[in-house]
Coordinates of C-alpha atoms in Angstrom, one line a residue:
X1 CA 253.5 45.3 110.2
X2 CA 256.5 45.0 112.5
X3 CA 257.6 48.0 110.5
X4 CA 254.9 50.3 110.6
X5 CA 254.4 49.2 114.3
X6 CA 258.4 50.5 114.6
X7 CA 257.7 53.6 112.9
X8 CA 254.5 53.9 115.2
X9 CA 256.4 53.9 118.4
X10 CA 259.1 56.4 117.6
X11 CA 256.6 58.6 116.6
X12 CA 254.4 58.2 119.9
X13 CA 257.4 58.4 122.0
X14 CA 258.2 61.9 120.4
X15 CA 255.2 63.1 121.3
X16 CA 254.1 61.3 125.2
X17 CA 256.6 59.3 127.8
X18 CA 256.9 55.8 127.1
X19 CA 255.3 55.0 130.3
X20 CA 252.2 56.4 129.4
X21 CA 251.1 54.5 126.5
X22 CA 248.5 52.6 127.4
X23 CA 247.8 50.4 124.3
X24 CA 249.0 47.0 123.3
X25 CA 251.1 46.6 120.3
X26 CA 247.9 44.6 118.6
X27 CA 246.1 47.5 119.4
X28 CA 248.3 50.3 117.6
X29 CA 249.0 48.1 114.4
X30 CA 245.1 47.7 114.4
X31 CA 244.6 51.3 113.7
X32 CA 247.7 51.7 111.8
X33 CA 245.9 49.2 109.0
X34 CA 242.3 50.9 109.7
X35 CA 242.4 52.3 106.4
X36 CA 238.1 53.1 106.8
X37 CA 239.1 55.2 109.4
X38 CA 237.8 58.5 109.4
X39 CA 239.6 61.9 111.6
X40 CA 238.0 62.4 114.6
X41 CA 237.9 66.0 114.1
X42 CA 237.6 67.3 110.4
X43 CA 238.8 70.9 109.2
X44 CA 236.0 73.1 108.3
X45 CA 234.4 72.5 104.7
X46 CA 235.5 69.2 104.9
X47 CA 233.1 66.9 106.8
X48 CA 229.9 66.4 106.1
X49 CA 229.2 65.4 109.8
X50 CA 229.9 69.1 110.2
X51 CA 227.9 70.6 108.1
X52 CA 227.5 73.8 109.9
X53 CA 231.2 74.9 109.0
X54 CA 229.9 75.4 105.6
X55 CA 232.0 78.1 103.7
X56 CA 228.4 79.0 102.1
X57 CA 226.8 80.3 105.5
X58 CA 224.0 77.7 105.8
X59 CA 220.4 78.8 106.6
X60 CA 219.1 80.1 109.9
X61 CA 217.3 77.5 111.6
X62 CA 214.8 80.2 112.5
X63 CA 214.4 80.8 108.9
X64 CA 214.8 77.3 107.6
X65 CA 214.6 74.2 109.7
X66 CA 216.9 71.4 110.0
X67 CA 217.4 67.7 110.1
X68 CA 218.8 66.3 113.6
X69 CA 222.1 66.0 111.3
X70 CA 222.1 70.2 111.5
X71 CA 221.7 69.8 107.5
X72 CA 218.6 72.4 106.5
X73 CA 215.3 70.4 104.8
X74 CA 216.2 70.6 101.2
X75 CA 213.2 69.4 98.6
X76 CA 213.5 66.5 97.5
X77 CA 213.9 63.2 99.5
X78 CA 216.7 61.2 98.6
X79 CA 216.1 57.3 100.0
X80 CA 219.7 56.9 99.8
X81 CA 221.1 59.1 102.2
X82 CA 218.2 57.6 104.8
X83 CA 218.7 54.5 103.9
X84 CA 220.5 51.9 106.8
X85 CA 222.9 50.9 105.0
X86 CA 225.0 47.7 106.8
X87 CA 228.2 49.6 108.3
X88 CA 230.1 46.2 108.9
X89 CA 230.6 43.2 106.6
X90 CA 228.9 40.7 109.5
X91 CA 225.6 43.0 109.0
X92 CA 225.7 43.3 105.8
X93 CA 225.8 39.2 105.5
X94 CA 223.4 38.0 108.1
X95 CA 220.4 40.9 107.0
X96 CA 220.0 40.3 103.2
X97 CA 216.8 41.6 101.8
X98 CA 215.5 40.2 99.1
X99 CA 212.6 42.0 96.8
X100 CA 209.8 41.5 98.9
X101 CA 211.2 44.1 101.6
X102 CA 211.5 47.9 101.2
X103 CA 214.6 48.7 100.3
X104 CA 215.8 52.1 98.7
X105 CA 214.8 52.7 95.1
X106 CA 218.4 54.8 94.2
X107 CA 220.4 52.9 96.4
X108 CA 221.4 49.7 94.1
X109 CA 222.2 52.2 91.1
X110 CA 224.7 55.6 90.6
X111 CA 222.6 57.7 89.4
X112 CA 219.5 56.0 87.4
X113 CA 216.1 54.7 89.7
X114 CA 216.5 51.0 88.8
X115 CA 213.3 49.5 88.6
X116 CA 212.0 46.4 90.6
X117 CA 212.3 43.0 89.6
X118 CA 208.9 42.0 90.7
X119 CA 208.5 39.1 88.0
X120 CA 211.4 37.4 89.5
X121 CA 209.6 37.1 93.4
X122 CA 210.6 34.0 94.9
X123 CA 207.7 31.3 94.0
X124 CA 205.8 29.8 96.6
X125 CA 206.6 26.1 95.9
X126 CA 210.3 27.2 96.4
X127 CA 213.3 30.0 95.3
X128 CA 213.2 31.2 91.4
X129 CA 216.9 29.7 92.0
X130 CA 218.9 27.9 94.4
X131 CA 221.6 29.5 95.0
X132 CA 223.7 27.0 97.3
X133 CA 223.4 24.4 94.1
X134 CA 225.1 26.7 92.0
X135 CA 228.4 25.8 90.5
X136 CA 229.9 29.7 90.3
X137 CA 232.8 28.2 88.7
X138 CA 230.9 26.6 85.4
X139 CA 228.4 30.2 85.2
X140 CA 231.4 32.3 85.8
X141 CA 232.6 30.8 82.1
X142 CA 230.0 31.6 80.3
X143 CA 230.2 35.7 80.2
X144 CA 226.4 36.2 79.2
X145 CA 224.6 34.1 81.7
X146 CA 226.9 35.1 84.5
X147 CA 226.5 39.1 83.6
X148 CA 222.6 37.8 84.1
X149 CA 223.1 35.3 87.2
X150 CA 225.3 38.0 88.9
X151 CA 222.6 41.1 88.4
X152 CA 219.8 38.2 89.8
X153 CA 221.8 37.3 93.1
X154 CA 223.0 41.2 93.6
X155 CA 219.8 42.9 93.0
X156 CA 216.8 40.5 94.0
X157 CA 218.7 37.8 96.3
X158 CA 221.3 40.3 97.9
X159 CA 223.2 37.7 98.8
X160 CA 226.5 39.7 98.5
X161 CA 228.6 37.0 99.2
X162 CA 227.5 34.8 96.5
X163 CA 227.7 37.5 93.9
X164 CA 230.9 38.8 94.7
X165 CA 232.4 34.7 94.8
X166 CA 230.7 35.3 90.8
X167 CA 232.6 38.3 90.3
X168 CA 235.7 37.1 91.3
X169 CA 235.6 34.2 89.5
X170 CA 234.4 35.6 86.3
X171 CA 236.8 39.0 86.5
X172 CA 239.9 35.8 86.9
X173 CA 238.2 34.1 83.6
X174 CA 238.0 37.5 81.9
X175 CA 241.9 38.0 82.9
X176 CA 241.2 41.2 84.7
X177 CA 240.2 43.1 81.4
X178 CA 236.6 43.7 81.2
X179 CA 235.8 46.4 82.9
X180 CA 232.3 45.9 84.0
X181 CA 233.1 43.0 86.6
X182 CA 235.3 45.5 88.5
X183 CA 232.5 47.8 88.9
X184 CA 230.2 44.4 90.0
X185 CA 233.1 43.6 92.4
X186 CA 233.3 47.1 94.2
X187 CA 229.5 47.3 94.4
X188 CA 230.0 44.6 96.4
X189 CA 232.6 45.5 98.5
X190 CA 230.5 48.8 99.1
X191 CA 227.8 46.6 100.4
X192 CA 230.0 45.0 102.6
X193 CA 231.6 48.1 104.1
X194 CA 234.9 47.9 102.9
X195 CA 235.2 50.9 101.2
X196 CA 238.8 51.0 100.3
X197 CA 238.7 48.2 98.5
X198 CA 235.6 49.3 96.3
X199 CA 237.5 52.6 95.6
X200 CA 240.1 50.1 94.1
X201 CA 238.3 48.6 91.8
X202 CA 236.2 51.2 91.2
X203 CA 239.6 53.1 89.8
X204 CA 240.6 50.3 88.1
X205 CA 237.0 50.4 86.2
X206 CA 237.3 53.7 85.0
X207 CA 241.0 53.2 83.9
X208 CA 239.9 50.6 81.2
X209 CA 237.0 52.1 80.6
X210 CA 235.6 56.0 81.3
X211 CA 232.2 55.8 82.4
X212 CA 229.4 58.4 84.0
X213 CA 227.8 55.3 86.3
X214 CA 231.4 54.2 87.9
X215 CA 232.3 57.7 88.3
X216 CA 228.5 58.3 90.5
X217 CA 229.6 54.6 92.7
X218 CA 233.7 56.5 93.6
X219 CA 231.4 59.4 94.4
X220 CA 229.3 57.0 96.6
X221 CA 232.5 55.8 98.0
X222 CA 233.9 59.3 99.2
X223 CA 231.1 60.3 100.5
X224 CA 230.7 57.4 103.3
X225 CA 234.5 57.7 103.8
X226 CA 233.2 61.4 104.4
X227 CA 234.9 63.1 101.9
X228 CA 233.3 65.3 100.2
X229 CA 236.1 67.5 98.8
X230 CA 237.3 64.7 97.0
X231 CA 234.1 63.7 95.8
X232 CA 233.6 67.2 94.6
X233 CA 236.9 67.0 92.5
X234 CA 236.0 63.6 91.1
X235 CA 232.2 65.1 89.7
X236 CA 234.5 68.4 88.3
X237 CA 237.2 65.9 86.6
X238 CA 234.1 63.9 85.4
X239 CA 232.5 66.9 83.6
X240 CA 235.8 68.0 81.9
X241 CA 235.3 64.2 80.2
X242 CA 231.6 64.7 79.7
X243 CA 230.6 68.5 79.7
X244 CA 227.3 68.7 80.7
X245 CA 226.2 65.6 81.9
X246 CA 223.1 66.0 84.4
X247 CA 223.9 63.3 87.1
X248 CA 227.3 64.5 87.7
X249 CA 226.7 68.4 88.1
X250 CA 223.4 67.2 90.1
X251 CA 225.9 65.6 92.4
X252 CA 228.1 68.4 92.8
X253 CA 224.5 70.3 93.9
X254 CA 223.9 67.5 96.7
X255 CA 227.1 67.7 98.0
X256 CA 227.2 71.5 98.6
X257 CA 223.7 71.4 99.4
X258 CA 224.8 68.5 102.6
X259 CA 227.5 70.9 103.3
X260 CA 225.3 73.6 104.1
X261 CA 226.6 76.2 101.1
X262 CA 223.0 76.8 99.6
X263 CA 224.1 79.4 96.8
X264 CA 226.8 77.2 95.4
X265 CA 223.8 74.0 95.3
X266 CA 221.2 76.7 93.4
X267 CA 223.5 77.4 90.9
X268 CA 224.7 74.2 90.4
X269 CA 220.7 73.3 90.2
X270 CA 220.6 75.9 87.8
X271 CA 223.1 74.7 85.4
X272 CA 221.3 70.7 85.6
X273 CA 218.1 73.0 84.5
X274 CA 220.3 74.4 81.2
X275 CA 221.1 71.1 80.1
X276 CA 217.8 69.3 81.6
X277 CA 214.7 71.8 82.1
X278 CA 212.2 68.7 83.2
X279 CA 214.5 67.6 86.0
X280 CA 212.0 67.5 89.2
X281 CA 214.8 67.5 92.1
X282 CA 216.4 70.5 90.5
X283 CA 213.6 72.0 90.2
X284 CA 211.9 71.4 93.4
X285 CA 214.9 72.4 95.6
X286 CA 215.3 75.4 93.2
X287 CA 211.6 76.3 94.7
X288 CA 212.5 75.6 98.4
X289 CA 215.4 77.8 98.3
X290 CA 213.5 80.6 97.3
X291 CA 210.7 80.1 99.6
X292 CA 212.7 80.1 102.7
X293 CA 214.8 83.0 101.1
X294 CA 211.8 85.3 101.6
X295 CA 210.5 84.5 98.0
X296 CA 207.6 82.8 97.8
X297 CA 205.8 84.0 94.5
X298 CA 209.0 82.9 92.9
X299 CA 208.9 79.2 94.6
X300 CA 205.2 79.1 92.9
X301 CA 206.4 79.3 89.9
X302 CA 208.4 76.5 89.9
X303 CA 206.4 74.7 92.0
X304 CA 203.6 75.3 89.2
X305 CA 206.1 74.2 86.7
X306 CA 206.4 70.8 88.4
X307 CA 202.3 70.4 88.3
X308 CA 202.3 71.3 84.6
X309 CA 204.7 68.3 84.1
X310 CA 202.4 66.3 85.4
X311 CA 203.8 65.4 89.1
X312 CA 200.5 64.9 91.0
X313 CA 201.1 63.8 94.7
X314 CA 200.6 65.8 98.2
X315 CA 203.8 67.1 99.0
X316 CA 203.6 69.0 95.6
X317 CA 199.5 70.5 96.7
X318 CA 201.6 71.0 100.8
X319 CA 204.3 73.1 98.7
X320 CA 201.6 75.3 96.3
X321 CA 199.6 75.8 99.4
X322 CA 202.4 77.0 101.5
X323 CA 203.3 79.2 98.6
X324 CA 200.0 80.6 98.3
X325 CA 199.5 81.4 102.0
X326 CA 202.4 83.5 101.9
X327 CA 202.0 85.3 98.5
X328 CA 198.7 86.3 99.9
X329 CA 197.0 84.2 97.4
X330 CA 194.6 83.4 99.8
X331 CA 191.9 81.8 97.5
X332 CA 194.1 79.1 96.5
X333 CA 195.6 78.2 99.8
X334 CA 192.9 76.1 101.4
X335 CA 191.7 74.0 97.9
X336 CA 195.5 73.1 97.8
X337 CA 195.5 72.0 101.4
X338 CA 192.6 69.8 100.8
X339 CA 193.4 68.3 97.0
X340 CA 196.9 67.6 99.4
X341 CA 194.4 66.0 102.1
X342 CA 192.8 64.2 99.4
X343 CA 196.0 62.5 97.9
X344 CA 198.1 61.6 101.4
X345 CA 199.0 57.9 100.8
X346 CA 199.8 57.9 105.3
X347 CA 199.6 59.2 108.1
X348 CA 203.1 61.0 108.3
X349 CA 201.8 63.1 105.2
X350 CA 198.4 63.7 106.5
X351 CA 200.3 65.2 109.8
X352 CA 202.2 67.5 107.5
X353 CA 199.4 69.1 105.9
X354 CA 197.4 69.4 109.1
X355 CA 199.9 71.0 111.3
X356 CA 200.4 73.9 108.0
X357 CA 196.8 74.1 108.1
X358 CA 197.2 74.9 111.8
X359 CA 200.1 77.8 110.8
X360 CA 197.7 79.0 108.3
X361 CA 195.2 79.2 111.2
X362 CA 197.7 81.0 113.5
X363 CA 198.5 83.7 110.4
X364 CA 194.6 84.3 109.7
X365 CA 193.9 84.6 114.1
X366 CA 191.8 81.5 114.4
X367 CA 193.5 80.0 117.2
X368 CA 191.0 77.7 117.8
X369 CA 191.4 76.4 114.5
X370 CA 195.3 76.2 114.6
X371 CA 194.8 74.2 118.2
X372 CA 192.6 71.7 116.2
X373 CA 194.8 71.3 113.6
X374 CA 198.1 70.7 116.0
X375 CA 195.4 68.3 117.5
X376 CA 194.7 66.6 114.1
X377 CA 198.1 66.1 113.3
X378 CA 199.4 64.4 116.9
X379 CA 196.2 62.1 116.0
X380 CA 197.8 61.1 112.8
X381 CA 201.6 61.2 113.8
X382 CA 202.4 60.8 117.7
X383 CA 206.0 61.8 117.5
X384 CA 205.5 65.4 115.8
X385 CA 207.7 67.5 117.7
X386 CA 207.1 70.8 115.5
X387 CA 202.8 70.2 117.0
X388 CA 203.9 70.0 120.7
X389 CA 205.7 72.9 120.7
X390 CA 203.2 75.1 119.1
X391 CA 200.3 73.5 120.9
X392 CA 202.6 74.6 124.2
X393 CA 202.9 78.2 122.9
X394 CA 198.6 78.1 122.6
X395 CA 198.4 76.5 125.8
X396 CA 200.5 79.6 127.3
X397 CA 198.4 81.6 126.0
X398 CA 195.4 80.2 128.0
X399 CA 197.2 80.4 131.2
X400 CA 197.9 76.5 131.0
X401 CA 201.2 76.7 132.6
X402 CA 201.7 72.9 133.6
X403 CA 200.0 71.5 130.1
X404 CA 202.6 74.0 128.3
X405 CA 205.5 72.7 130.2
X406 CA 204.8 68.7 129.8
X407 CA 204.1 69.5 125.9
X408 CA 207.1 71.3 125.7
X409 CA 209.3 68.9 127.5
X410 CA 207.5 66.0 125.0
X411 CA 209.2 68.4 122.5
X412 CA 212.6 68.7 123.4
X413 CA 212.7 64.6 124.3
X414 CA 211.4 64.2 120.8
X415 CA 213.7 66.4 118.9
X416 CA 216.7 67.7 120.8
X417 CA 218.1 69.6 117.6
X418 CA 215.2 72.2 117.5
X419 CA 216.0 75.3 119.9
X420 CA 212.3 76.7 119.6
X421 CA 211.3 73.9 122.9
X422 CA 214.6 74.7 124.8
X423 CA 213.9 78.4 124.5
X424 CA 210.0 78.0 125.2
X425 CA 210.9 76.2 128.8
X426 CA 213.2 78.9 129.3
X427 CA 210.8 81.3 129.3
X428 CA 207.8 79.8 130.9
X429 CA 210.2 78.5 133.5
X430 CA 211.7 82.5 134.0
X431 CA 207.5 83.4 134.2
X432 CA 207.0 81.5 137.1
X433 CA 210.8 82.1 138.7
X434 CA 212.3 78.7 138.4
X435 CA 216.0 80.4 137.2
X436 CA 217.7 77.7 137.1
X437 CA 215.8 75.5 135.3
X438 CA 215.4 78.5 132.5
X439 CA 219.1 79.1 132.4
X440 CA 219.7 75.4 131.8
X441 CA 217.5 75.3 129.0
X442 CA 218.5 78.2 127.4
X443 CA 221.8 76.6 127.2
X444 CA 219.9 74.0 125.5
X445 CA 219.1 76.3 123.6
X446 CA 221.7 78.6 122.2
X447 CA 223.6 74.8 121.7
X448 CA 221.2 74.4 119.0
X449 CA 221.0 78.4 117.4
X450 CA 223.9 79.9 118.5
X451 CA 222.7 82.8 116.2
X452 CA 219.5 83.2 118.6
X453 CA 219.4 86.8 119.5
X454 CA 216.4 86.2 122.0
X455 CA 218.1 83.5 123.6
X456 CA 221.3 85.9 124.0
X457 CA 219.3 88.2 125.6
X458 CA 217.5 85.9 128.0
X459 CA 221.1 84.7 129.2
X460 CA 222.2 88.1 130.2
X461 CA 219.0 89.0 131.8
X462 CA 219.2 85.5 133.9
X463 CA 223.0 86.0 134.7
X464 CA 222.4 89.8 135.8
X465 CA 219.7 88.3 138.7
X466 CA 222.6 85.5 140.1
X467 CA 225.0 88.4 139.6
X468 CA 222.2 90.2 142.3
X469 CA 221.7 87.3 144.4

């Protein structure tokens, strides 16, 4: 430490005066050993909390939307990238969850949905197992049962520091050869949050042994470390050691799809078809991409493709409808809508079909219709921010000016990504002369979509009257 705090100090001193560092040498020696520490500003292509400096030219978000995260809505949901995963080892130790909470169904494996152990559920007279009893030592000896014990305290317990106590203990008693209990021991430490130390072991792992799963958890690694160059070279290496194996070219697909290059992630989704034509996220985000690219009798296709292999649920009805509406297949449109209706296991669904219902309204001229619809869908989910905007825009057009603005400004509160509510206020407010408050949220607005040529123009139309004033 003193040597790298040394080392530290010349280096500041070339760079500021001495008198104006203003940190402690615990403080400097702290972030010298930071080793989860990630740059504060990332070069472009690099960061996936950039995503909009994407070599591939992301979508328009006038075209496509996207997430709060400026990532456009791809088709498929992935629970592991929502999930709230503990950042710090204290969280990570005093929130276990055990099998009676939801927790992520691809978050405890690679690549593989791992199903639940549901016949294991703690009993009511007591726990299946008490874990404080156990003597780790005595199990961690006996290779079989602890392989077992250690997959019962990691996946249904979650008590992470219990099963990585195991793993140590039985990775000493194997003398550091058997593979397997490094991969146990860096799940763990990716629980925890210490990354670094996972990526360790998880190297280790594949020196001994080569395998697809421990190549999927390093992936995992990068990617919170937010490096998805390096993940991408670790899925390439992978697939020169097994040539065509789905999960690693579907990850190559997810990472260029998170870094906003959508033509590299379709042909990469292409390529997981060749080798795997049943595969439902390749083929469902295959579909979205070509219905926001202008395409939709193409996205039917595949999305008909997905009902022929027999996925039956109401985001796949939501996507044929869609589809429909905008091939002009207007005879199938509203029967999908309502099978979709019919299927909605919540309310969060049920507002999804409801406020397309209410776009199919607005494209047929039953604005009546479409303001039910927005209507039905605020009744089912309260924080739709997409409904409030367009039920503003309906309001305008009845000469509502004061409902339109509260709606609107419910909208931007709700979902200060979108530009469509910033530029909405800007308008209304430059209707009824209020120029300042237009020019500030058309700020708002070209902060979101840059790109915005309506925006663009509404700025040098509002900077041309303070030029006259």
């Amino acid at each position: 430490i003193q040597a790298a705090w040394n080392l530290k100090t010349r280096a500041l001193t070339e760079m500021v005066y001495v008198d104006e560092i203003d940190m402690d040498q615990e403080g400097i020696a702290e972030i010298i050993l930071d080793e989860n520490a990630i740059a504060q500003v990332a070069r472009p292509g690099t960061s996936l909390k950039l995503p909009g400096t994407g070599q591939g030219g992301g979508p328009s978000p006038a075209v496509r939307p996207v997430t709060q995260s400026g990532r456009p809505i791809t088709g498929f949901v992935r629970p592991s990238t929502q999930s709230g995963r503990p950042s710090t080892m204290e969280q990570a130790i005093r929130t276990p969850r055990t099998a009676l909470t939801a927790r992520p169904i691809t978050s405890a494996s690679g690549g593989y949905v791992r199903p639940g152990t549901a016949s294991m559920i703690t009993n009511p007279d007591g726990p299946f197992i008490n874990l404080s009893r156990l003597n780790l030592t005595k199990y961690a000896q006996k290779p079989k049962l602890a392989k077992a014990l250690f997959e019962y305290i990691f996946h249904h317990e979650n008590d992470i520091k219990n099963a990585l106590d195991l793993a140590a203990l039985a990775t000493e008693y194997a003398q550091f050869k058997d593979w397997w209990w490094k991969v146990q021991i860096g799940k763990c430490y990716y629980r925890l949050g210490l990354y670094r130390e996972a990526e360790k072991q998880f190297k280790s792992a594949l020196k001994q042994q080569d395998m697809v799963d421990t190549i999927l958890y390093l992936a995992k690694v990068y990617l919170r470390l937010d490096q998805p160059v390096t993940a991408l070279n670790l899925f390439k290496q992978g697939l020169e050691r097994f040539p065509g194996e789905v999960t690693l070219i579907c990850g190559i697909a997810r990472i260029y799809e998170e870094m906003n290059n959508i033509s590299s992630a379709a042909e990469y989704y292409k390529d997981v078809l060749k080798q795997d034509n049943t595969h439902v996220e390749a083929i469902a985000c295959i579909g979205s991409n070509h219905f926001y690219s202008d395409q939709p009798e193409i996205a039917l296709r595949f999305y008909r493709r997905l009902l022929q292999m027999g996925v039956y649920n109401c985001q796949l009805f939501n996507n044929l409808g869609l589809c429909c509406f905008y091939a002009q297949q207007y005879d199938m449109t509203l029967s999908s809508f309502e099978r979709a209706l019919f299927l909605a296991e919540n309310e969060e669904e049920t507002a999804d079909v409801w406020y397309n219902l209410g776009h199919v309204a607005v494209g047929i001229g039953d604005l009546n219709l479409a303001y039910q619809c927005f209507k039905l869908t605020l009744v089912n989910n309260n924080d739709y921010a997409e409904a409030y905007n367009n039920l503003a825009v309906l309001e305008m057009r009845k000469g509502h000016t004061e409902q339109a603005r509260a709606l609107l400004q419910t909208a931007s509160s709700l979902a200060p990504h979108m530009y469509e509510p910033h530029f909405n206020v800007a308008i209304l407010s430059e209707k009824v002369g209020d120029l300042q408050r237009s020019y500030t949220a058309a700020q708002k607005s070209e902060e979101a979509f840059p790109g915005h040529v309506d925006t663009q123009q509404l700025m040098k139309q509002l900077k041309e009257h303070f030029a006259m004033l």
